[in-house]
One Martini backbone bead per residue (centre of mass of N, CA, C, O) as a GRO file, in nm:
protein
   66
    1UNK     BB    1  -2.699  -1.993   4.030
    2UNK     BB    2  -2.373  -2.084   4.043
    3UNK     BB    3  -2.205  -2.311   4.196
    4UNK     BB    4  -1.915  -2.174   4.165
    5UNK     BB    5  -2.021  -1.912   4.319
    6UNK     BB    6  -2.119  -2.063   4.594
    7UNK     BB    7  -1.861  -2.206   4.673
    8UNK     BB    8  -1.654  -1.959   4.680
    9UNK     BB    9  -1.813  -1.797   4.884
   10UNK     BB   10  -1.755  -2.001   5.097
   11UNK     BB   11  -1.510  -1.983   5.125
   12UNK     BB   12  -1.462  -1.652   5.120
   13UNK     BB   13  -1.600  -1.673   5.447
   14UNK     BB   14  -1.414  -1.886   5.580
   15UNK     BB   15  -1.144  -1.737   5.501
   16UNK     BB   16  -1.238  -1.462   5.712
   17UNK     BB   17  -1.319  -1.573   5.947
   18UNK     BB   18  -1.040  -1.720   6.033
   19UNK     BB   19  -0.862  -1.466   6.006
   20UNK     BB   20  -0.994  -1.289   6.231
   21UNK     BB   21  -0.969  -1.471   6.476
   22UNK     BB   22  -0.651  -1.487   6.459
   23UNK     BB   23  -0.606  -1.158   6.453
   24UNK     BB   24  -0.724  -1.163   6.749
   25UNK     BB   25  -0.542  -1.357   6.879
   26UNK     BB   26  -0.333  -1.163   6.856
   27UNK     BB   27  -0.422  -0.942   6.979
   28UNK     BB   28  -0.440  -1.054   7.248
   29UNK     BB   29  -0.129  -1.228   7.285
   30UNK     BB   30   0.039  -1.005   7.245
   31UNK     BB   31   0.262  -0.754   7.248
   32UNK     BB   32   0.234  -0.396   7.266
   33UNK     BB   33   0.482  -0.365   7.096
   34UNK     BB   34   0.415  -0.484   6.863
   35UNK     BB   35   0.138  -0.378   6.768
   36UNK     BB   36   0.276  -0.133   6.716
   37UNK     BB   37   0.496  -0.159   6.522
   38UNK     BB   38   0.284  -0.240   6.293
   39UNK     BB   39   0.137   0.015   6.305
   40UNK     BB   40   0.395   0.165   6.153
   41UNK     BB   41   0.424  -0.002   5.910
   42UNK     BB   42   0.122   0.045   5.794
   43UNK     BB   43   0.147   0.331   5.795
   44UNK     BB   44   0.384   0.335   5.603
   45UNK     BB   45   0.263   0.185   5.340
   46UNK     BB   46   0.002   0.370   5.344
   47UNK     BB   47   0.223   0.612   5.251
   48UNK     BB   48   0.344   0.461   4.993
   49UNK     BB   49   0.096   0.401   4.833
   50UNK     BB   50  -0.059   0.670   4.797
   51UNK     BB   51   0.185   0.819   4.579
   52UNK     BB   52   0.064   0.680   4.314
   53UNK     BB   53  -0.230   0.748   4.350
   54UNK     BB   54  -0.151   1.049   4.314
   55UNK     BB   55  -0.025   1.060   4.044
   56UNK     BB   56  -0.260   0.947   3.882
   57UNK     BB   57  -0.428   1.167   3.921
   58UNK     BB   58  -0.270   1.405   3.819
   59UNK     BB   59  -0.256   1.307   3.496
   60UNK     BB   60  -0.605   1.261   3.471
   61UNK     BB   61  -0.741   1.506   3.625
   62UNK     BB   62  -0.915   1.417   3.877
   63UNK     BB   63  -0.775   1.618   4.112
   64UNK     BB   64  -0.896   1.864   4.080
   65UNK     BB   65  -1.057   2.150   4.062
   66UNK     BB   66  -1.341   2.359   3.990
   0.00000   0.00000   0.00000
């Protein structure tokens, strides 16, 4: 293996893991109402994201019936 491939997977490692902490530490110390808020906010977002995803199936054909 590359060292600059086995350097970057321990930094992306480290740096997810990291991450993970912060946001159970987030998620243990917020306000639950805090918590729904982002919950809708995400859920907003993964609805908004979705509908780009749904016209590119429908022009290429990828989602058609069978």
């Amino acid at each position: 293996m590359n060292s600059g491939l086995i350097i970057s997977s321990i930094a992306l490692g480290i740096s997810l893991t990291v991450s993970t902490i912060k946001l159970i530490d987030w998620l243990v110390h917020a306000d639950p109402r805090a918590i729904v808020r982002v919950g809708r906010w995400l859920l907003f977002f993964l609805a908004i994201g979705s509908i780009p995803c749904l016209i590119v199936l429908l022009f290429t054909n990828n989602g058609r019936s069978p």
